[in-house]
Short mmCIF file of C-alpha atoms and ligand atoms in Angstrom, two decimals:
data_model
loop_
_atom_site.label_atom_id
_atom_site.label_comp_id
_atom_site.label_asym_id
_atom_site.label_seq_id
_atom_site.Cartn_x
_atom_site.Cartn_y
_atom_site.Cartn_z
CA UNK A 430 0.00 0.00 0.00
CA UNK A 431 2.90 2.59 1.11
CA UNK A 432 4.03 2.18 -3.02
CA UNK A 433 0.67 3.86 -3.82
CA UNK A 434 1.93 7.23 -2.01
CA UNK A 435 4.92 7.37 -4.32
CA UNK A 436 2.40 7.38 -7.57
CA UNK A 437 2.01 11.35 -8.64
CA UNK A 438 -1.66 12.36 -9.36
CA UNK A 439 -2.57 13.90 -12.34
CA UNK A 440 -2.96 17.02 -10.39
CA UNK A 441 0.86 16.62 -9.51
CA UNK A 442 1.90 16.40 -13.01
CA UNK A 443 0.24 19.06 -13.98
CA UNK A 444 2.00 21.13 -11.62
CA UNK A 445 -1.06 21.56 -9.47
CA UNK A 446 -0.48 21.24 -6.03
CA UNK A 447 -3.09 20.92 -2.73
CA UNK A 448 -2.66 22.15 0.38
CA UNK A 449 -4.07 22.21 3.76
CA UNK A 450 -3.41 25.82 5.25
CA UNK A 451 -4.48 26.68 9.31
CA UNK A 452 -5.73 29.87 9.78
CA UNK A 453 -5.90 31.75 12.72
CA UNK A 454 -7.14 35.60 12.37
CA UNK A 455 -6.65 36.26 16.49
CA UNK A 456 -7.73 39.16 17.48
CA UNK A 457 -8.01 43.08 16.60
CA UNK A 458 -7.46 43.72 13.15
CA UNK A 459 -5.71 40.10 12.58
CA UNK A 460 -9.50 38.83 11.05
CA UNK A 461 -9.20 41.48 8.45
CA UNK A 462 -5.69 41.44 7.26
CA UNK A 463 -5.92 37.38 7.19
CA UNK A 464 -9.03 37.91 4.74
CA UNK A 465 -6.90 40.37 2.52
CA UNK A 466 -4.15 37.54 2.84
CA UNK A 467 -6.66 34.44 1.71
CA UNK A 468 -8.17 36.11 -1.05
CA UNK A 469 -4.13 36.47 -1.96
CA UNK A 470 -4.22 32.62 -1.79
CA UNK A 471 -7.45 32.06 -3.63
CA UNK A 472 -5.96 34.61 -6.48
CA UNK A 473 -2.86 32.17 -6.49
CA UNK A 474 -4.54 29.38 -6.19
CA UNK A 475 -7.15 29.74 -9.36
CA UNK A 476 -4.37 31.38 -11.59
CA UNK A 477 -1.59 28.77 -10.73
CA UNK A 478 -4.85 25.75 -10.46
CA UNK A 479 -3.98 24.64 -7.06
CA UNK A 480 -6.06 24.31 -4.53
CA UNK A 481 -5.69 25.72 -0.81
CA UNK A 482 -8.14 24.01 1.69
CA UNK A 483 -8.66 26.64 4.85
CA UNK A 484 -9.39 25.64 8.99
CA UNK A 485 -10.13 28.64 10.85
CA UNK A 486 -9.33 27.95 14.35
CA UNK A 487 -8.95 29.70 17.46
CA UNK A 488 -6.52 31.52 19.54
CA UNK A 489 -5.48 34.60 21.63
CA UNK A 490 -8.41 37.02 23.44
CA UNK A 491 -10.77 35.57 20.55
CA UNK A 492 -10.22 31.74 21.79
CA UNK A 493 -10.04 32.97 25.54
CA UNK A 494 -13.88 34.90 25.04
CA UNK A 495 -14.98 31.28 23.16
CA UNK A 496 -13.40 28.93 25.22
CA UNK A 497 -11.80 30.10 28.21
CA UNK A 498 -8.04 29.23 27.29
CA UNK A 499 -6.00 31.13 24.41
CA UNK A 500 -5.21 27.76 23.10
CA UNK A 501 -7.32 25.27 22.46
CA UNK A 502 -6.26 21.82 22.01
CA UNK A 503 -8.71 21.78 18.51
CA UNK A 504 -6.10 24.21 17.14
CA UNK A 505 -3.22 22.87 17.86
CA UNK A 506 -4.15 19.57 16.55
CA UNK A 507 -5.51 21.28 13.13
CA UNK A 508 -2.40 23.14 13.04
CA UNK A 509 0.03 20.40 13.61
CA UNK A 510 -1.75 18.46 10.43
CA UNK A 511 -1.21 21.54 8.22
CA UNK A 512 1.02 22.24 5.75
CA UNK A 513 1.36 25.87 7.09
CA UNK A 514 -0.21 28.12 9.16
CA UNK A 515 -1.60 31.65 8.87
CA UNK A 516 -1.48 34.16 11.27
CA UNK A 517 -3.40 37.32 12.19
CA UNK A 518 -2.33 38.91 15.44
CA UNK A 519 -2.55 38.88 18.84
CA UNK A 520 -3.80 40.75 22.19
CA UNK A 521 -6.43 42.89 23.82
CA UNK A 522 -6.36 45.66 25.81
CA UNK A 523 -8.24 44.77 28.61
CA UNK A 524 -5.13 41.99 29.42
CA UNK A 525 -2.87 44.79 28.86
CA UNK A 526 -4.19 46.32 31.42
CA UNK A 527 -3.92 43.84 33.89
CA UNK A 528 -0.97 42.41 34.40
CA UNK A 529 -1.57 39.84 36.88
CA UNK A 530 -4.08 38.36 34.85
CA UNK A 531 -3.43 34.21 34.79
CA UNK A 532 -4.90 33.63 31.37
CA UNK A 533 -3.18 36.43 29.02
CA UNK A 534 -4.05 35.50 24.96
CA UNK A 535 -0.34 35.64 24.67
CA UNK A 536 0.00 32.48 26.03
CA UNK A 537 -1.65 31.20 23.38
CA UNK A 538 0.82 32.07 20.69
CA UNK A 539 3.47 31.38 23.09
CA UNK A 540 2.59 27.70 23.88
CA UNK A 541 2.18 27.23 19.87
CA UNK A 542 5.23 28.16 19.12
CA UNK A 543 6.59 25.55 22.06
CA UNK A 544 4.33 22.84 21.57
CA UNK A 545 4.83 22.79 17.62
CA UNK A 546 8.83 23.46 17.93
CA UNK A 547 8.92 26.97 15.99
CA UNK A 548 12.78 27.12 16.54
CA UNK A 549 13.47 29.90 13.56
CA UNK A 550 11.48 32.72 13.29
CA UNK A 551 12.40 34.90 10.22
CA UNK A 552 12.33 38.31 9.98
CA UNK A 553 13.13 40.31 6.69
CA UNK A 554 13.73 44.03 6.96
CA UNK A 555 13.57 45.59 3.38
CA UNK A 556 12.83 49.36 2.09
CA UNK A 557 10.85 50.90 -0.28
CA UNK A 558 12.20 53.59 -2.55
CA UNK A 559 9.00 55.14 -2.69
CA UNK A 560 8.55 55.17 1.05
CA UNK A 561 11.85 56.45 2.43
CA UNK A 562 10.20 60.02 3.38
CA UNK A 563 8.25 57.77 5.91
CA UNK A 564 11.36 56.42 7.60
CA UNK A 565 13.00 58.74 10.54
CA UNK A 566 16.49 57.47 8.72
CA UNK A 567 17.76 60.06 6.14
CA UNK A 568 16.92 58.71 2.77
CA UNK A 569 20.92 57.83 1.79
CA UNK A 570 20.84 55.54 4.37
CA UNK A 571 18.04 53.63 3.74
CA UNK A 572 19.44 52.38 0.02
CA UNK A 573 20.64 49.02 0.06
CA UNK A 574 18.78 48.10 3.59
CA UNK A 575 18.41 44.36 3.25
CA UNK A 576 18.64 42.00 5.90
CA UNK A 577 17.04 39.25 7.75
CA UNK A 578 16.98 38.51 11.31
CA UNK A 579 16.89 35.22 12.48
CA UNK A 580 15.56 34.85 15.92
CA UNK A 581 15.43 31.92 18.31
CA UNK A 582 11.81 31.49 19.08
CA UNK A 583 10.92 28.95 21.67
CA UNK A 584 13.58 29.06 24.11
CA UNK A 585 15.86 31.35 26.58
CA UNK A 586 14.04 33.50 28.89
CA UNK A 587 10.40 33.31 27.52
CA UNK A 588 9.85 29.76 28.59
CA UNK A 589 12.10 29.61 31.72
CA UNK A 590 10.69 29.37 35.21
CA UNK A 591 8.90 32.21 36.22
CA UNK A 592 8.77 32.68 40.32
CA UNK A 593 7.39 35.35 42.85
CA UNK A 594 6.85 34.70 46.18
CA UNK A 595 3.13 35.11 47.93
CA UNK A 596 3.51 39.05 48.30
CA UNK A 597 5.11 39.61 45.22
CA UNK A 598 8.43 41.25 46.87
CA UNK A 599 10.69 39.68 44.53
CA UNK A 600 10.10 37.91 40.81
CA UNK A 601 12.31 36.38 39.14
CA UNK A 602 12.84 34.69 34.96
CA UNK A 603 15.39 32.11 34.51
CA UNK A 604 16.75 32.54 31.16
CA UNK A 605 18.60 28.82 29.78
CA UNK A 606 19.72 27.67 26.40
CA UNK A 607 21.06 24.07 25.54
CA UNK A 608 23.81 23.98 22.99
CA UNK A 609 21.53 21.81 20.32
CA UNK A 610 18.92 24.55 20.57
CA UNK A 611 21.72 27.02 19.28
CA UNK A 612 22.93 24.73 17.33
CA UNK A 613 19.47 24.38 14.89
CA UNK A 614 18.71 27.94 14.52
CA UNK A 615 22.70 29.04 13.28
CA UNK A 616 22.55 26.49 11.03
CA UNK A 617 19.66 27.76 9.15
CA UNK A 618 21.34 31.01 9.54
CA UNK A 619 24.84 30.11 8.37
CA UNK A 620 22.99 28.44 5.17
CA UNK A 621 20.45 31.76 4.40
CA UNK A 622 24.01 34.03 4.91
CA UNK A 623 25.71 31.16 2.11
CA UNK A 624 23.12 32.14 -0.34
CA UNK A 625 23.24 35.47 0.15
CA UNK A 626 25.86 38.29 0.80
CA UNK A 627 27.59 35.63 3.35
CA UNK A 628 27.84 37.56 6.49
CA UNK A 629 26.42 36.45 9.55
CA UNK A 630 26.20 38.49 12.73
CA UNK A 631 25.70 37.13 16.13
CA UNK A 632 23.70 39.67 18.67
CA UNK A 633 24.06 38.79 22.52
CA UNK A 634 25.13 39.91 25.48
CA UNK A 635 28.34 38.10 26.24
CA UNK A 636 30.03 40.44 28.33
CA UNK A 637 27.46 40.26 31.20
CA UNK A 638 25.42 37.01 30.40
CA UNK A 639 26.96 33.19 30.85
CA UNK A 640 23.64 31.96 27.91
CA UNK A 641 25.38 34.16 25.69
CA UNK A 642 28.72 33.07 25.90
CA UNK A 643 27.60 29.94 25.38
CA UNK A 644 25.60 31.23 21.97
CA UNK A 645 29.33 32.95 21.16
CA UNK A 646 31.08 29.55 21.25
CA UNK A 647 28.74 27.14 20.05
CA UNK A 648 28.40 29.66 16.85
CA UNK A 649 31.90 30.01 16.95
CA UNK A 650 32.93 26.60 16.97
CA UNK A 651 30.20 26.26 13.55
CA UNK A 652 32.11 28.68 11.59
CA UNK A 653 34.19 26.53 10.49
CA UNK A 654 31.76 24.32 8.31
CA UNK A 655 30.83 27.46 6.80
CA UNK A 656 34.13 28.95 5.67
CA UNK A 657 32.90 31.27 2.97
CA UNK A 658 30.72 33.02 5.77
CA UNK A 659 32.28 35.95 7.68
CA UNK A 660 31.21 35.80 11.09
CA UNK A 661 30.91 38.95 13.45
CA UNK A 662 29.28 39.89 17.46
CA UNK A 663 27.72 42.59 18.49
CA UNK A 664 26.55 43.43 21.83
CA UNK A 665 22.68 43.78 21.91
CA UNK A 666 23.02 47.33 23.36
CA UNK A 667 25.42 48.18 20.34
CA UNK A 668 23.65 46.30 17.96
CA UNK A 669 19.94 48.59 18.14
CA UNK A 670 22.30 51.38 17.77
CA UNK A 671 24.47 50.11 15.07
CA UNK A 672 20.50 48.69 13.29
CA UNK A 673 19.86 52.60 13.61
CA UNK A 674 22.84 54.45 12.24
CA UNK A 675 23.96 51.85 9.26
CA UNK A 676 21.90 49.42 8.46
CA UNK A 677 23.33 48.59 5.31
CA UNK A 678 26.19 46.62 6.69
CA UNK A 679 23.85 43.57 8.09
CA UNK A 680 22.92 40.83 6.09
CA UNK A 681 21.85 38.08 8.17
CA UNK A 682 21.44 38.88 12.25
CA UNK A 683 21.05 35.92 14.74
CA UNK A 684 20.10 36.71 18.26
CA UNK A 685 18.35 34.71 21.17
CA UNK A 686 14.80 34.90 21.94
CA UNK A 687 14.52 38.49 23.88
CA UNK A 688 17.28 40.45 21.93
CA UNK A 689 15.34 38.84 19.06
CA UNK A 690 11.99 40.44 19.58
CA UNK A 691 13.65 43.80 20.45
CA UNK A 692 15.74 44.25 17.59
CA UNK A 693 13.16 43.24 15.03
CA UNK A 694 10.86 45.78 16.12
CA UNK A 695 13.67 48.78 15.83
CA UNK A 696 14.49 47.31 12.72
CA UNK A 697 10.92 47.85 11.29
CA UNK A 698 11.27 51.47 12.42
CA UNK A 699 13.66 51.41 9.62
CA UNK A 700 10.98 50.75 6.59
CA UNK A 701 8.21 53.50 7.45
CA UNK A 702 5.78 51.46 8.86
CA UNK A 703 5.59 48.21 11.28
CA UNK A 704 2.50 47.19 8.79
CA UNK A 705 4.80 45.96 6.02
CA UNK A 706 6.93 43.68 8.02
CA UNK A 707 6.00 39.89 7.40
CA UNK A 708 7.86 37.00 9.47
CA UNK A 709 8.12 32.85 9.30
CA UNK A 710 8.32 30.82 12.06
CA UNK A 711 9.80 27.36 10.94
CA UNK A 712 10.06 23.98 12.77
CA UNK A 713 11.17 20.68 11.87
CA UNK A 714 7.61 19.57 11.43
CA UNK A 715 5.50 23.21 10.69
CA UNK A 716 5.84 26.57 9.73
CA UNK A 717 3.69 29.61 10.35
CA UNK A 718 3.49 32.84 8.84
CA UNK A 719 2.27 35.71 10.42
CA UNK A 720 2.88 40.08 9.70
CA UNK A 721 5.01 41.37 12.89
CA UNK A 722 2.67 44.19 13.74
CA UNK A 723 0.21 43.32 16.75
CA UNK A 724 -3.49 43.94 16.96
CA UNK A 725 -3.62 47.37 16.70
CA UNK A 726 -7.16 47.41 18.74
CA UNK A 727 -7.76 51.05 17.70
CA UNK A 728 -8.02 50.22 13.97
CA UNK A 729 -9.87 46.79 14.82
CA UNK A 730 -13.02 46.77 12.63
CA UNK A 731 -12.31 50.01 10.34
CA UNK A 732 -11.05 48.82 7.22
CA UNK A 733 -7.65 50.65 7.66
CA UNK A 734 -5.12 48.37 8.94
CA UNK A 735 -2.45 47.50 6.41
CA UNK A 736 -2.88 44.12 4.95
CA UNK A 737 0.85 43.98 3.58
CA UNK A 738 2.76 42.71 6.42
CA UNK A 739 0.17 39.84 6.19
CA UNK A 740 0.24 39.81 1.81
CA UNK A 741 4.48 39.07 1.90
CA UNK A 742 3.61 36.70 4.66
CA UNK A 743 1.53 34.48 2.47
CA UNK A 744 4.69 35.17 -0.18
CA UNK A 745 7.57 33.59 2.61
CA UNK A 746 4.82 31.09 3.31
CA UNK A 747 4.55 30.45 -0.71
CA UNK A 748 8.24 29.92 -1.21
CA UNK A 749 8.40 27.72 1.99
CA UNK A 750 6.03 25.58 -0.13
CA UNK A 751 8.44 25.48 -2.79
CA UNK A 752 5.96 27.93 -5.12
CA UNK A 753 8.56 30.24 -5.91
CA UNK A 754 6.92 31.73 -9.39
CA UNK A 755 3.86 32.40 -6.74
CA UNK A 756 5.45 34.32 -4.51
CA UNK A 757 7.11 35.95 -6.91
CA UNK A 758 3.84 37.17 -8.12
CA UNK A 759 2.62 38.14 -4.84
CA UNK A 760 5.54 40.32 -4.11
CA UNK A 761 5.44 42.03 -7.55
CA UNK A 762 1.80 42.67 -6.74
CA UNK A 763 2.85 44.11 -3.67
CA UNK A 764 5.28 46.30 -5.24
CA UNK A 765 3.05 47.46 -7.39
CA UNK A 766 0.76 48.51 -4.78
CA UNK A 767 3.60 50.42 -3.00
CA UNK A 768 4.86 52.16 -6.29
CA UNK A 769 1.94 53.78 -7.54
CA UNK A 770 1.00 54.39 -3.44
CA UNK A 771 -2.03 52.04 -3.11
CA UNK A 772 -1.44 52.22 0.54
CA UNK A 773 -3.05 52.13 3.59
CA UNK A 774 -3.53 54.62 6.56
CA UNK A 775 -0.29 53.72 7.63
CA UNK A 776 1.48 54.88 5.13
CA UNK A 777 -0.58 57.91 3.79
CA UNK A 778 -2.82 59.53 6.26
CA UNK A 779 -4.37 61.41 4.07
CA UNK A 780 -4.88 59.92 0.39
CA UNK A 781 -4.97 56.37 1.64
CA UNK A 782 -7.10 53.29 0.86
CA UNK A 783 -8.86 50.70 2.18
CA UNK A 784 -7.42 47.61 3.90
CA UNK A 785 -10.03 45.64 1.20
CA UNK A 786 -8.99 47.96 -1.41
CA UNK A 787 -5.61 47.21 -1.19
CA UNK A 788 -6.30 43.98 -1.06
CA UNK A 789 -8.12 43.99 -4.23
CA UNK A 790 -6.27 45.39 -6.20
CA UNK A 791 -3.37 43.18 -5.36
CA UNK A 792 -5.59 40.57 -6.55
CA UNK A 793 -6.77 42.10 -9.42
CA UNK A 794 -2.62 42.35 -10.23
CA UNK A 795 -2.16 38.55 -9.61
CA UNK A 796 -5.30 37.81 -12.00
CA UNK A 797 -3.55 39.87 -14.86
CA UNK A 798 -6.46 42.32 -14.82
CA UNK A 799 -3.92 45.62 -14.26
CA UNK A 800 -3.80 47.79 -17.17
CA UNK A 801 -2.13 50.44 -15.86
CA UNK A 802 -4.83 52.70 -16.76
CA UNK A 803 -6.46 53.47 -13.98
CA UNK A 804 -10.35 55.27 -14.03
CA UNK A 805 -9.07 58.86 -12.24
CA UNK A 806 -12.51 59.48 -10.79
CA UNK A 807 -12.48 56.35 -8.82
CA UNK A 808 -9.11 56.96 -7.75
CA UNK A 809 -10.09 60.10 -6.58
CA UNK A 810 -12.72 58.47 -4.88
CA UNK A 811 -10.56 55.62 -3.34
CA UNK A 812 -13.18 53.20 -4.69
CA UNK A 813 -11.96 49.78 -5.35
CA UNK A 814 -12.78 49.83 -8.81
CA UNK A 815 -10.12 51.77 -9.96
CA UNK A 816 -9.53 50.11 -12.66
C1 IPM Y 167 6.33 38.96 18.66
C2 IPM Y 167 5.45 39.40 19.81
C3 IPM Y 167 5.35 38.27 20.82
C4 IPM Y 167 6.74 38.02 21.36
C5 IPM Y 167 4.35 38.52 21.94
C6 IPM Y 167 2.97 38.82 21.42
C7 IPM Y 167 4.30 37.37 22.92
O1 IPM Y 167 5.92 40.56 20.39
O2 IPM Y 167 5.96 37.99 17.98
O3 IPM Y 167 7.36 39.57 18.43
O4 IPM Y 167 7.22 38.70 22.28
O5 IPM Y 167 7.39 37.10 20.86
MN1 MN Y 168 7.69 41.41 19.38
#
């Protein structure tokens, strides 16, 4: 019976491929970007013929409202059988509020990540020509801004033990990495800096902290099966001001869990807007792909919230299913959008478009129905039938 698996279907040799795809739209505007980023997928799937079968499931403030827990087992089972996952965002203010809440909807994205080993999480920083007057950078040092940061995602101090006594006079967060744990993620980021411009920078801490003078020797002891790879440190401190003042030397930047987080989100300061920043999260087993911008409560229902971040997340998610003409697509779509400033809010406060707009007319782009003459009066209008 196993020989049968090894037969292609027809669909396979046409080229046509199915896949099962978990979405989870969280909470604020995550819902509405997600629906801008499966119409993406439908546009892809009916130009390229494949087929991309959807289960919503639950998680964050959304799952805690329906079910009491920000994670339910039902969606971590649905997203352990997927091919990859989608998603939205996460949080609510009224948990932001209250810290010593037990249930948080964090948790929820938290314990994925944990429970479906989503070691590498991938974060591109990239600029747009036609959006460098939204970056605080100086325009000349925004050209040639292209690098990736790869951060460890389901270890160090994020999932060590947490302790505070009975009156809460003292707290404490045990941060602890194992050398196979570094080991995983700098291989994937030795490889990415191979195929690119082959430098590889290590962000920690290793003058103060012994988990990153561990991360210094296990990555330094790697170098040498990657010889063509220059190898460099930077303290975490220097590092966000080094991300700030040139940019252009990085190419690919690994860091721990924490520094992680905290230098992607300066880096997206670098691009104009934290809406156009998409990320993967890769495991041996799964992958998900969600935009790096949170829920954004205030926009949460309005139509405003930029759908891009979530767009070139279905792209990295596309080329992690090997659909690189796809993606390709996708991305030009999104450039396209950017160039002739189809934007959002975000981006243009005061000639902007809709989230759905946007998201239309990237589809429209994929489906070939762009002419490049667009109907002026509905511009004007910001209608989605611009063209
Ligand atoms: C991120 C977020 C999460 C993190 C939060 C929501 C737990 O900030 O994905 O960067 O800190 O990892
Ligand atoms: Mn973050």
């Amino acid at each position: 019976m196993d020989n049968l698996k090894e037969i292609p279907t027809q669909q396979q040799l046409n080229g046509y491929q199915h896949f099962t795809i978990a979405v989870i739209p969280g909470d604020g505007i995550g819902p509405e970007v997600t629906q801008q980023a499966v119409n993406v997928l439908d546009a892809i799937a009916q130009k390229f013929g494949h087929h991309f079968n959807y289960n919503y499931c639950l998680m964050g403030a959304d799952a805690i409202d329906k079910t009491g827990t920000p994670l339910p087992n039902e969606t971590v089972s649905i997203c352990s059988k997927s091919d990859a996952i989608l998603f939205g965002a996460i949080g609510h203010p009224k948990y932001d509020n209250d810290p010593s809440a037990k249930v948080r909807p964090e948790q929820g994205l938290l314990q994925l990540r944990k429970r479906l080993q989503l070691f590498a999480n991938i974060r591109p920083v990239a600029t747009y020509t036609s959006l460098h007057h939204l970056s605080p950078l100086k325009a000349k040092k925004l050209v040639d801004v292209d690098f990736i940061i790869y951060r460890e995602l389901t270890g160090g101090i994020y999932f060590g033990e947490k302790k505070t006594d009975a009156a809460q006079t003292w707290a404490s967060d045990e941060c602890i990495y194992t050398k196979d744990e570094v080991e995983r993620i700098a291989h994937l980021a030795f490889k990415a800096a191979q195929k690119r411009r082959k430098k590889l920078t290590l962000v920690d801490k290793a003058n103060v902290l012994e988990t990153s003078r561990l991360w210094r020797k296990v990555v330094k002891d790697m170098a040498s099966q990657y010889p063509d790879v220059e190898l460099n440190f930077l303290y975490v401190d220097n590092a966000v001001m080094q991300i700030i003042l040139n940019p252009k030397q990085f190419d690919i930047i690994l860091a721990e869990n924490l520094f992680g987080d905290m230098i992607s989100d300066v880096a997206s300061i670098i691009s104009g807007s934290l809406g156009l920043l998409p990320s993967a999260s890769i495991g041996e087993s799964n992958a998900l792909f969600e935009p790096i911008h949170g829920s954004f409560p205030a926009a949460a229902g309005k139509d405003i919230a930029n759908p891009l971040g979530s767009i070139l997340s279905v792209a990295m998610m596309l080329e992690h299913l090997k659909l690189f003409k796809e993606a390709k697509l996708v991305r030009d779509a999104v450039d396209w959008t950017i160039q002739n400033l189809f934007v959002t809010k975000d981006i243009d406060p005061v000639n902007f478009y809709f989230t759905s707009t946007v998201g239309e007319l990237i589809t429209e782009y994929i489906h070939g129905r762009v002419t490049g003459v667009f109907n002026q009066e509905n511009v004007e209008l910001r209608k989605s039938t611009i063209i």
